[in-house]
Amino acid sequence: MKIIGLTGGSGVGKSAAGAEFIAAGCGVLDADASYRDLCEHCTPMLEEIRSVFGDSCFTNSNLNRKALGAIVFADSDKLAQLNAITHPYIRQAARDTFAKWEKEGREIAVYDAPVLFEAGMDALCDTTVGILADREIRIQRIMARDGITREYAALRIDAQHNDEWYRTRCDTILVNNGDLDALRAQVHTVIHSLLG
């Protein structure tokens, strides 16, 4: 089974691309959803988080991700500590899912991960695909999706990697400026190139 690492900033349309991969018969694993699931159910990971960050990040034995976020996003060392705890669990969860899909006979799995390279998850992938979109289109998508102001949407984009960062790291770049047929064609090109 071949594994595609799919990445890109907010508002580029990773979900739309993921839907196209699913429609083409690929398995798609959402890294963020996987992490949220681990935060609810992975007792060993939660115990490690508690031992480092304390009980203040927990409410009735459940991880309070907002409280934890307030700590780690204000301190890069604390964020590095959290990543050191969570990334091995995230990687293992991905490996488990991919192994299951391979047993089921899937030819391609897609790992949708906004921080694919930062988390070292590109090492699990046979190829990496970055999605880009024009800045104004991204702003409009984020505003519509999250119900936020233009200024806040722009700030979110500006805090993320620029297009060149993805161009220099990804094996393939897809441009998603709103034409679903064009996106579908690009997705199929990626699939065909992997399957030969």
PDB file of N, CA, C and O in Angstrom, residues 46-119:
ATOM      1  N   LEU A  46      -2.579  10.342  28.090  1.00  0.00           N
ATOM      2  CA  LEU A  46      -3.171  11.310  29.022  1.00  0.00           C
ATOM      3  C   LEU A  46      -2.418  11.333  30.349  1.00  0.00           C
ATOM      4  O   LEU A  46      -2.212  12.399  30.931  1.00  0.00           O
ATOM      5  N   GLU A  47      -1.984  10.167  30.803  1.00  0.00           N
ATOM      6  CA  GLU A  47      -1.225  10.108  32.058  1.00  0.00           C
ATOM      7  C   GLU A  47       0.127  10.809  31.906  1.00  0.00           C
ATOM      8  O   GLU A  47       0.593  11.477  32.833  1.00  0.00           O
ATOM      9  N   GLU A  48       0.754  10.662  30.747  1.00  0.00           N
ATOM     10  CA  GLU A  48       2.021  11.356  30.508  1.00  0.00           C
ATOM     11  C   GLU A  48       1.810  12.872  30.502  1.00  0.00           C
ATOM     12  O   GLU A  48       2.604  13.625  31.061  1.00  0.00           O
ATOM     13  N   ILE A  49       0.723  13.301  29.863  1.00  0.00           N
ATOM     14  CA  ILE A  49       0.414  14.737  29.830  1.00  0.00           C
ATOM     15  C   ILE A  49       0.180  15.251  31.245  1.00  0.00           C
ATOM     16  O   ILE A  49       0.699  16.300  31.634  1.00  0.00           O
ATOM     17  N   ARG A  50      -0.576  14.496  32.023  1.00  0.00           N
ATOM     18  CA  ARG A  50      -0.871  14.906  33.401  1.00  0.00           C
ATOM     19  C   ARG A  50       0.418  14.996  34.227  1.00  0.00           C
ATOM     20  O   ARG A  50       0.601  15.926  35.015  1.00  0.00           O
ATOM     21  N   SER A  51       1.335  14.037  34.028  1.00  0.00           N
ATOM     22  CA  SER A  51       2.567  14.028  34.832  1.00  0.00           C
ATOM     23  C   SER A  51       3.458  15.222  34.517  1.00  0.00           C
ATOM     24  O   SER A  51       4.193  15.694  35.385  1.00  0.00           O
ATOM     25  N   VAL A  52       3.381  15.740  33.294  1.00  0.00           N
ATOM     26  CA  VAL A  52       4.222  16.877  32.905  1.00  0.00           C
ATOM     27  C   VAL A  52       3.515  18.208  33.148  1.00  0.00           C
ATOM     28  O   VAL A  52       4.118  19.166  33.640  1.00  0.00           O
ATOM     29  N   PHE A  53       2.217  18.279  32.822  1.00  0.00           N
ATOM     30  CA  PHE A  53       1.508  19.564  32.850  1.00  0.00           C
ATOM     31  C   PHE A  53       0.569  19.734  34.040  1.00  0.00           C
ATOM     32  O   PHE A  53       0.040  20.819  34.269  1.00  0.00           O
ATOM     33  N   GLY A  54       0.348  18.662  34.797  1.00  0.00           N
ATOM     34  CA  GLY A  54      -0.439  18.783  36.016  1.00  0.00           C
ATOM     35  C   GLY A  54      -1.934  18.648  35.823  1.00  0.00           C
ATOM     36  O   GLY A  54      -2.442  18.550  34.706  1.00  0.00           O
ATOM     37  N   ASP A  55      -2.646  18.687  36.959  1.00  0.00           N
ATOM     38  CA  ASP A  55      -4.092  18.494  36.970  1.00  0.00           C
ATOM     39  C   ASP A  55      -4.865  19.692  36.420  1.00  0.00           C
ATOM     40  O   ASP A  55      -6.045  19.559  36.089  1.00  0.00           O
ATOM     41  N   SER A  56      -4.226  20.856  36.330  1.00  0.00           N
ATOM     42  CA  SER A  56      -4.942  22.052  35.872  1.00  0.00           C
ATOM     43  C   SER A  56      -5.412  21.923  34.424  1.00  0.00           C
ATOM     44  O   SER A  56      -6.291  22.661  33.988  1.00  0.00           O
ATOM     45  N   CYS A  57      -4.835  20.974  33.682  1.00  0.00           N
ATOM     46  CA  CYS A  57      -5.226  20.762  32.282  1.00  0.00           C
ATOM     47  C   CYS A  57      -6.347  19.734  32.146  1.00  0.00           C
ATOM     48  O   CYS A  57      -6.695  19.343  31.038  1.00  0.00           O
ATOM     49  N   PHE A  58      -6.878  19.312  33.296  1.00  0.00           N
ATOM     50  CA  PHE A  58      -7.924  18.283  33.268  1.00  0.00           C
ATOM     51  C   PHE A  58      -9.163  18.780  33.999  1.00  0.00           C
ATOM     52  O   PHE A  58      -9.070  19.476  35.004  1.00  0.00           O
ATOM     53  N   THR A  59     -10.319  18.430  33.457  1.00  0.00           N
ATOM     54  CA  THR A  59     -11.593  18.745  34.083  1.00  0.00           C
ATOM     55  C   THR A  59     -12.353  17.438  34.242  1.00  0.00           C
ATOM     56  O   THR A  59     -12.663  16.777  33.243  1.00  0.00           O
ATOM     57  N   ASN A  60     -12.620  17.042  35.472  1.00  0.00           N
ATOM     58  CA  ASN A  60     -13.303  15.764  35.738  1.00  0.00           C
ATOM     59  C   ASN A  60     -12.618  14.603  35.024  1.00  0.00           C
ATOM     60  O   ASN A  60     -13.268  13.813  34.336  1.00  0.00           O
ATOM     61  N   SER A  61     -11.310  14.544  35.123  1.00  0.00           N
ATOM     62  CA  SER A  61     -10.457  13.507  34.523  1.00  0.00           C
ATOM     63  C   SER A  61     -10.387  13.548  32.997  1.00  0.00           C
ATOM     64  O   SER A  61      -9.735  12.713  32.379  1.00  0.00           O
ATOM     65  N   ASN A  62     -11.062  14.526  32.373  1.00  0.00           N
ATOM     66  CA  ASN A  62     -10.964  14.696  30.924  1.00  0.00           C
ATOM     67  C   ASN A  62      -9.959  15.800  30.609  1.00  0.00           C
ATOM     68  O   ASN A  62      -9.922  16.829  31.290  1.00  0.00           O
ATOM     69  N   LEU A  63      -9.169  15.579  29.551  1.00  0.00           N
ATOM     70  CA  LEU A  63      -8.205  16.595  29.138  1.00  0.00           C
ATOM     71  C   LEU A  63      -8.942  17.840  28.663  1.00  0.00           C
ATOM     72  O   LEU A  63      -9.852  17.769  27.839  1.00  0.00           O
ATOM     73  N   ASN A  64      -8.553  18.996  29.206  1.00  0.00           N
ATOM     74  CA  ASN A  64      -9.099  20.278  28.766  1.00  0.00           C
ATOM     75  C   ASN A  64      -8.108  20.843  27.752  1.00  0.00           C
ATOM     76  O   ASN A  64      -7.090  21.430  28.110  1.00  0.00           O
ATOM     77  N   ARG A  65      -8.388  20.615  26.466  1.00  0.00           N
ATOM     78  CA  ARG A  65      -7.432  20.986  25.421  1.00  0.00           C
ATOM     79  C   ARG A  65      -7.226  22.498  25.345  1.00  0.00           C
ATOM     80  O   ARG A  65      -6.150  22.958  24.989  1.00  0.00           O
ATOM     81  N   LYS A  66      -8.253  23.269  25.698  1.00  0.00           N
ATOM     82  CA  LYS A  66      -8.083  24.732  25.680  1.00  0.00           C
ATOM     83  C   LYS A  66      -7.107  25.171  26.763  1.00  0.00           C
ATOM     84  O   LYS A  66      -6.251  26.026  26.535  1.00  0.00           O
ATOM     85  N   ALA A  67      -7.232  24.600  27.952  1.00  0.00           N
ATOM     86  CA  ALA A  67      -6.312  24.941  29.048  1.00  0.00           C
ATOM     87  C   ALA A  67      -4.890  24.523  28.696  1.00  0.00           C
ATOM     88  O   ALA A  67      -3.930  25.270  28.944  1.00  0.00           O
ATOM     89  N   LEU A  68      -4.757  23.347  28.109  1.00  0.00           N
ATOM     90  CA  LEU A  68      -3.435  22.873  27.696  1.00  0.00           C
ATOM     91  C   LEU A  68      -2.873  23.769  26.598  1.00  0.00           C
ATOM     92  O   LEU A  68      -1.697  24.143  26.626  1.00  0.00           O
ATOM     93  N   GLY A  69      -3.725  24.135  25.649  1.00  0.00           N
ATOM     94  CA  GLY A  69      -3.305  25.019  24.562  1.00  0.00           C
ATOM     95  C   GLY A  69      -2.818  26.361  25.069  1.00  0.00           C
ATOM     96  O   GLY A  69      -1.828  26.911  24.571  1.00  0.00           O
ATOM     97  N   ALA A  70      -3.493  26.894  26.085  1.00  0.00           N
ATOM     98  CA  ALA A  70      -3.087  28.187  26.650  1.00  0.00           C
ATOM     99  C   ALA A  70      -1.674  28.107  27.220  1.00  0.00           C
ATOM    100  O   ALA A  70      -0.913  29.082  27.160  1.00  0.00           O
ATOM    101  N   ILE A  71      -1.321  26.948  27.750  1.00  0.00           N
ATOM    102  CA  ILE A  71       0.028  26.767  28.308  1.00  0.00           C
ATOM    103  C   ILE A  71       1.061  26.616  27.197  1.00  0.00           C
ATOM    104  O   ILE A  71       2.077  27.306  27.169  1.00  0.00           O
ATOM    105  N   VAL A  72       0.792  25.701  26.260  1.00  0.00           N
ATOM    106  CA  VAL A  72       1.840  25.352  25.290  1.00  0.00           C
ATOM    107  C   VAL A  72       2.025  26.391  24.189  1.00  0.00           C
ATOM    108  O   VAL A  72       3.130  26.543  23.673  1.00  0.00           O
ATOM    109  N   PHE A  73       0.969  27.105  23.837  1.00  0.00           N
ATOM    110  CA  PHE A  73       1.131  28.070  22.747  1.00  0.00           C
ATOM    111  C   PHE A  73       1.747  29.375  23.236  1.00  0.00           C
ATOM    112  O   PHE A  73       2.118  30.226  22.445  1.00  0.00           O
ATOM    113  N   ALA A  74       1.902  29.507  24.550  1.00  0.00           N
ATOM    114  CA  ALA A  74       2.575  30.685  25.107  1.00  0.00           C
ATOM    115  C   ALA A  74       4.045  30.399  25.407  1.00  0.00           C
ATOM    116  O   ALA A  74       4.791  31.293  25.786  1.00  0.00           O
ATOM    117  N   ASP A  75       4.473  29.144  25.232  1.00  0.00           N
ATOM    118  CA  ASP A  75       5.833  28.755  25.617  1.00  0.00           C
ATOM    119  C   ASP A  75       6.321  27.650  24.687  1.00  0.00           C
ATOM    120  O   ASP A  75       5.834  26.519  24.757  1.00  0.00           O
ATOM    121  N   SER A  76       7.274  27.972  23.831  1.00  0.00           N
ATOM    122  CA  SER A  76       7.728  27.007  22.819  1.00  0.00           C
ATOM    123  C   SER A  76       8.361  25.769  23.446  1.00  0.00           C
ATOM    124  O   SER A  76       8.273  24.668  22.894  1.00  0.00           O
ATOM    125  N   ASP A  77       8.981  25.920  24.614  1.00  0.00           N
ATOM    126  CA  ASP A  77       9.563  24.751  25.287  1.00  0.00           C
ATOM    127  C   ASP A  77       8.474  23.788  25.754  1.00  0.00           C
ATOM    128  O   ASP A  77       8.619  22.571  25.659  1.00  0.00           O
ATOM    129  N   LYS A  78       7.380  24.358  26.264  1.00  0.00           N
ATOM    130  CA  LYS A  78       6.263  23.517  26.709  1.00  0.00           C
ATOM    131  C   LYS A  78       5.597  22.825  25.515  1.00  0.00           C
ATOM    132  O   LYS A  78       5.192  21.660  25.605  1.00  0.00           O
ATOM    133  N   LEU A  79       5.507  23.549  24.393  1.00  0.00           N
ATOM    134  CA  LEU A  79       4.945  22.947  23.181  1.00  0.00           C
ATOM    135  C   LEU A  79       5.825  21.773  22.734  1.00  0.00           C
ATOM    136  O   LEU A  79       5.320  20.709  22.364  1.00  0.00           O
ATOM    137  N   ALA A  80       7.129  21.955  22.787  1.00  0.00           N
ATOM    138  CA  ALA A  80       8.056  20.878  22.423  1.00  0.00           C
ATOM    139  C   ALA A  80       7.878  19.679  23.358  1.00  0.00           C
ATOM    140  O   ALA A  80       7.932  18.527  22.911  1.00  0.00           O
ATOM    141  N   GLN A  81       7.655  19.947  24.645  1.00  0.00           N
ATOM    142  CA  GLN A  81       7.405  18.862  25.610  1.00  0.00           C
ATOM    143  C   GLN A  81       6.134  18.094  25.242  1.00  0.00           C
ATOM    144  O   GLN A  81       6.117  16.860  25.264  1.00  0.00           O
ATOM    145  N   LEU A  82       5.078  18.851  24.930  1.00  0.00           N
ATOM    146  CA  LEU A  82       3.813  18.206  24.569  1.00  0.00           C
ATOM    147  C   LEU A  82       3.989  17.371  23.304  1.00  0.00           C
ATOM    148  O   LEU A  82       3.523  16.228  23.236  1.00  0.00           O
ATOM    149  N   ASN A  83       4.667  17.927  22.300  1.00  0.00           N
ATOM    150  CA  ASN A  83       4.887  17.196  21.053  1.00  0.00           C
ATOM    151  C   ASN A  83       5.688  15.920  21.295  1.00  0.00           C
ATOM    152  O   ASN A  83       5.416  14.884  20.678  1.00  0.00           O
ATOM    153  N   ALA A  84       6.668  15.989  22.190  1.00  0.00           N
ATOM    154  CA  ALA A  84       7.481  14.806  22.504  1.00  0.00           C
ATOM    155  C   ALA A  84       6.622  13.697  23.117  1.00  0.00           C
ATOM    156  O   ALA A  84       6.882  12.518  22.909  1.00  0.00           O
ATOM    157  N   ILE A  85       5.584  14.099  23.850  1.00  0.00           N
ATOM    158  CA  ILE A  85       4.668  13.114  24.437  1.00  0.00           C
ATOM    159  C   ILE A  85       3.706  12.570  23.383  1.00  0.00           C
ATOM    160  O   ILE A  85       3.531  11.358  23.241  1.00  0.00           O
ATOM    161  N   THR A  86       3.065  13.465  22.638  1.00  0.00           N
ATOM    162  CA  THR A  86       1.946  13.061  21.780  1.00  0.00           C
ATOM    163  C   THR A  86       2.358  12.454  20.443  1.00  0.00           C
ATOM    164  O   THR A  86       1.684  11.541  19.947  1.00  0.00           O
ATOM    165  N   HIS A  87       3.453  12.930  19.846  1.00  0.00           N
ATOM    166  CA  HIS A  87       3.787  12.474  18.493  1.00  0.00           C
ATOM    167  C   HIS A  87       3.990  10.961  18.377  1.00  0.00           C
ATOM    168  O   HIS A  87       3.521  10.356  17.408  1.00  0.00           O
ATOM    169  N   PRO A  88       4.655  10.303  19.353  1.00  0.00           N
ATOM    170  CA  PRO A  88       4.764   8.840  19.227  1.00  0.00           C
ATOM    171  C   PRO A  88       3.404   8.129  19.220  1.00  0.00           C
ATOM    172  O   PRO A  88       3.217   7.155  18.484  1.00  0.00           O
ATOM    173  N   TYR A  89       2.452   8.621  20.005  1.00  0.00           N
ATOM    174  CA  TYR A  89       1.112   8.024  20.017  1.00  0.00           C
ATOM    175  C   TYR A  89       0.384   8.294  18.699  1.00  0.00           C
ATOM    176  O   TYR A  89      -0.317   7.412  18.179  1.00  0.00           O
ATOM    177  N   ILE A  90       0.543   9.504  18.178  1.00  0.00           N
ATOM    178  CA  ILE A  90      -0.090   9.852  16.907  1.00  0.00           C
ATOM    179  C   ILE A  90       0.481   8.986  15.786  1.00  0.00           C
ATOM    180  O   ILE A  90      -0.254   8.459  14.945  1.00  0.00           O
ATOM    181  N   ARG A  91       1.820   8.821  15.779  1.00  0.00           N
ATOM    182  CA  ARG A  91       2.464   7.982  14.756  1.00  0.00           C
ATOM    183  C   ARG A  91       1.975   6.535  14.841  1.00  0.00           C
ATOM    184  O   ARG A  91       1.684   5.905  13.827  1.00  0.00           O
ATOM    185  N   GLN A  92       1.879   6.024  16.081  1.00  0.00           N
ATOM    186  CA  GLN A  92       1.441   4.637  16.246  1.00  0.00           C
ATOM    187  C   GLN A  92      -0.002   4.453  15.800  1.00  0.00           C
ATOM    188  O   GLN A  92      -0.349   3.455  15.163  1.00  0.00           O
ATOM    189  N   ALA A  93      -0.860   5.414  16.125  1.00  0.00           N
ATOM    190  CA  ALA A  93      -2.262   5.340  15.697  1.00  0.00           C
ATOM    191  C   ALA A  93      -2.345   5.323  14.170  1.00  0.00           C
ATOM    192  O   ALA A  93      -3.145   4.577  13.583  1.00  0.00           O
ATOM    193  N   ALA A  94      -1.506   6.127  13.517  1.00  0.00           N
ATOM    194  CA  ALA A  94      -1.485   6.144  12.051  1.00  0.00           C
ATOM    195  C   ALA A  94      -1.012   4.797  11.514  1.00  0.00           C
ATOM    196  O   ALA A  94      -1.623   4.233  10.596  1.00  0.00           O
ATOM    197  N   ARG A  95       0.077   4.279  12.093  1.00  0.00           N
ATOM    198  CA  ARG A  95       0.593   2.970  11.637  1.00  0.00           C
ATOM    199  C   ARG A  95      -0.467   1.880  11.782  1.00  0.00           C
ATOM    200  O   ARG A  95      -0.623   1.021  10.901  1.00  0.00           O
ATOM    201  N   ASP A  96      -1.192   1.897  12.898  1.00  0.00           N
ATOM    202  CA  ASP A  96      -2.234   0.887  13.134  1.00  0.00           C
ATOM    203  C   ASP A  96      -3.334   0.971  12.078  1.00  0.00           C
ATOM    204  O   ASP A  96      -3.794  -0.047  11.556  1.00  0.00           O
ATOM    205  N   THR A  97      -3.756   2.201  11.780  1.00  0.00           N
ATOM    206  CA  THR A  97      -4.801   2.393  10.767  1.00  0.00           C
ATOM    207  C   THR A  97      -4.307   1.943   9.401  1.00  0.00           C
ATOM    208  O   THR A  97      -5.024   1.248   8.670  1.00  0.00           O
ATOM    209  N   PHE A  98      -3.086   2.314   9.055  1.00  0.00           N
ATOM    210  CA  PHE A  98      -2.550   1.931   7.746  1.00  0.00           C
ATOM    211  C   PHE A  98      -2.416   0.416   7.623  1.00  0.00           C
ATOM    212  O   PHE A  98      -2.696  -0.168   6.568  1.00  0.00           O
ATOM    213  N   ALA A  99      -1.998  -0.247   8.701  1.00  0.00           N
ATOM    214  CA  ALA A  99      -1.868  -1.707   8.684  1.00  0.00           C
ATOM    215  C   ALA A  99      -3.231  -2.362   8.450  1.00  0.00           C
ATOM    216  O   ALA A  99      -3.356  -3.328   7.690  1.00  0.00           O
ATOM    217  N   LYS A 100      -4.252  -1.813   9.098  1.00  0.00           N
ATOM    218  CA  LYS A 100      -5.617  -2.337   8.942  1.00  0.00           C
ATOM    219  C   LYS A 100      -6.082  -2.173   7.497  1.00  0.00           C
ATOM    220  O   LYS A 100      -6.621  -3.100   6.891  1.00  0.00           O
ATOM    221  N   TRP A 101      -5.848  -0.984   6.934  1.00  0.00           N
ATOM    222  CA  TRP A 101      -6.264  -0.731   5.556  1.00  0.00           C
ATOM    223  C   TRP A 101      -5.512  -1.613   4.569  1.00  0.00           C
ATOM    224  O   TRP A 101      -6.069  -2.075   3.582  1.00  0.00           O
ATOM    225  N   GLU A 102      -4.227  -1.853   4.859  1.00  0.00           N
ATOM    226  CA  GLU A 102      -3.455  -2.700   3.957  1.00  0.00           C
ATOM    227  C   GLU A 102      -4.013  -4.126   3.959  1.00  0.00           C
ATOM    228  O   GLU A 102      -4.132  -4.751   2.912  1.00  0.00           O
ATOM    229  N   LYS A 103      -4.388  -4.612   5.159  1.00  0.00           N
ATOM    230  CA  LYS A 103      -5.008  -5.951   5.260  1.00  0.00           C
ATOM    231  C   LYS A 103      -6.310  -6.006   4.468  1.00  0.00           C
ATOM    232  O   LYS A 103      -6.675  -7.049   3.943  1.00  0.00           O
ATOM    233  N   GLU A 104      -7.026  -4.880   4.450  1.00  0.00           N
ATOM    234  CA  GLU A 104      -8.307  -4.823   3.716  1.00  0.00           C
ATOM    235  C   GLU A 104      -8.097  -4.723   2.207  1.00  0.00           C
ATOM    236  O   GLU A 104      -9.055  -4.764   1.444  1.00  0.00           O
ATOM    237  N   GLY A 105      -6.838  -4.569   1.795  1.00  0.00           N
ATOM    238  CA  GLY A 105      -6.542  -4.545   0.368  1.00  0.00           C
ATOM    239  C   GLY A 105      -6.561  -3.164  -0.279  1.00  0.00           C
ATOM    240  O   GLY A 105      -6.559  -3.057  -1.513  1.00  0.00           O
ATOM    241  N   ARG A 106      -6.546  -2.120   0.527  1.00  0.00           N
ATOM    242  CA  ARG A 106      -6.499  -0.781  -0.077  1.00  0.00           C
ATOM    243  C   ARG A 106      -5.142  -0.562  -0.731  1.00  0.00           C
ATOM    244  O   ARG A 106      -4.120  -1.004  -0.212  1.00  0.00           O
ATOM    245  N   GLU A 107      -5.165   0.138  -1.852  1.00  0.00           N
ATOM    246  CA  GLU A 107      -3.917   0.399  -2.569  1.00  0.00           C
ATOM    247  C   GLU A 107      -3.249   1.690  -2.101  1.00  0.00           C
ATOM    248  O   GLU A 107      -2.030   1.812  -2.131  1.00  0.00           O
ATOM    249  N   ILE A 108      -4.087   2.662  -1.681  1.00  0.00           N
ATOM    250  CA  ILE A 108      -3.555   3.972  -1.291  1.00  0.00           C
ATOM    251  C   ILE A 108      -4.212   4.452  -0.005  1.00  0.00           C
ATOM    252  O   ILE A 108      -5.428   4.365   0.165  1.00  0.00           O
ATOM    253  N   ALA A 109      -3.383   4.965   0.911  1.00  0.00           N
ATOM    254  CA  ALA A 109      -3.863   5.641   2.111  1.00  0.00           C
ATOM    255  C   ALA A 109      -3.372   7.085   2.050  1.00  0.00           C
ATOM    256  O   ALA A 109      -2.260   7.354   1.575  1.00  0.00           O
ATOM    257  N   VAL A 110      -4.197   7.990   2.510  1.00  0.00           N
ATOM    258  CA  VAL A 110      -3.839   9.408   2.545  1.00  0.00           C
ATOM    259  C   VAL A 110      -3.810   9.848   4.003  1.00  0.00           C
ATOM    260  O   VAL A 110      -4.760   9.602   4.753  1.00  0.00           O
ATOM    261  N   TYR A 111      -2.705  10.478   4.393  1.00  0.00           N
ATOM    262  CA  TYR A 111      -2.581  10.991   5.756  1.00  0.00           C
ATOM    263  C   TYR A 111      -2.691  12.501   5.692  1.00  0.00           C
ATOM    264  O   TYR A 111      -1.774  13.186   5.250  1.00  0.00           O
ATOM    265  N   ASP A 112      -3.842  13.028   6.094  1.00  0.00           N
ATOM    266  CA  ASP A 112      -4.141  14.464   6.044  1.00  0.00           C
ATOM    267  C   ASP A 112      -3.630  15.093   7.341  1.00  0.00           C
ATOM    268  O   ASP A 112      -4.224  14.920   8.403  1.00  0.00           O
ATOM    269  N   ALA A 113      -2.487  15.800   7.241  1.00  0.00           N
ATOM    270  CA  ALA A 113      -1.839  16.327   8.441  1.00  0.00           C
ATOM    271  C   ALA A 113      -1.318  17.740   8.202  1.00  0.00           C
ATOM    272  O   ALA A 113      -0.359  17.927   7.448  1.00  0.00           O
ATOM    273  N   PRO A 114      -1.923  18.747   8.852  1.00  0.00           N
ATOM    274  CA  PRO A 114      -1.440  20.122   8.680  1.00  0.00           C
ATOM    275  C   PRO A 114       0.035  20.286   9.070  1.00  0.00           C
ATOM    276  O   PRO A 114       0.741  21.088   8.481  1.00  0.00           O
ATOM    277  N   VAL A 115       0.489  19.518  10.073  1.00  0.00           N
ATOM    278  CA  VAL A 115       1.891  19.623  10.513  1.00  0.00           C
ATOM    279  C   VAL A 115       2.653  18.344  10.150  1.00  0.00           C
ATOM    280  O   VAL A 115       3.415  17.817  10.935  1.00  0.00           O
ATOM    281  N   LEU A 116       2.467  17.885   8.943  1.00  0.00           N
ATOM    282  CA  LEU A 116       3.079  16.647   8.455  1.00  0.00           C
ATOM    283  C   LEU A 116       4.595  16.637   8.655  1.00  0.00           C
ATOM    284  O   LEU A 116       5.158  15.689   9.219  1.00  0.00           O
ATOM    285  N   PHE A 117       5.263  17.687   8.219  1.00  0.00           N
ATOM    286  CA  PHE A 117       6.729  17.742   8.284  1.00  0.00           C
ATOM    287  C   PHE A 117       7.205  18.042   9.704  1.00  0.00           C
ATOM    288  O   PHE A 117       8.165  17.443  10.184  1.00  0.00           O
ATOM    289  N   GLU A 118       6.516  18.975  10.360  1.00  0.00           N
ATOM    290  CA  GLU A 118       6.918  19.367  11.710  1.00  0.00           C
ATOM    291  C   GLU A 118       6.855  18.190  12.679  1.00  0.00           C
ATOM    292  O   GLU A 118       7.653  18.094  13.606  1.00  0.00           O
ATOM    293  N   ALA A 119       5.897  17.282  12.456  1.00  0.00           N
ATOM    294  CA  ALA A 119       5.734  16.122  13.333  1.00  0.00           C
ATOM    295  C   ALA A 119       6.582  14.931  12.868  1.00  0.00           C
ATOM    296  O   ALA A 119       6.559  13.878  13.503  1.00  0.00           O
TER     297      ALA A 119
END
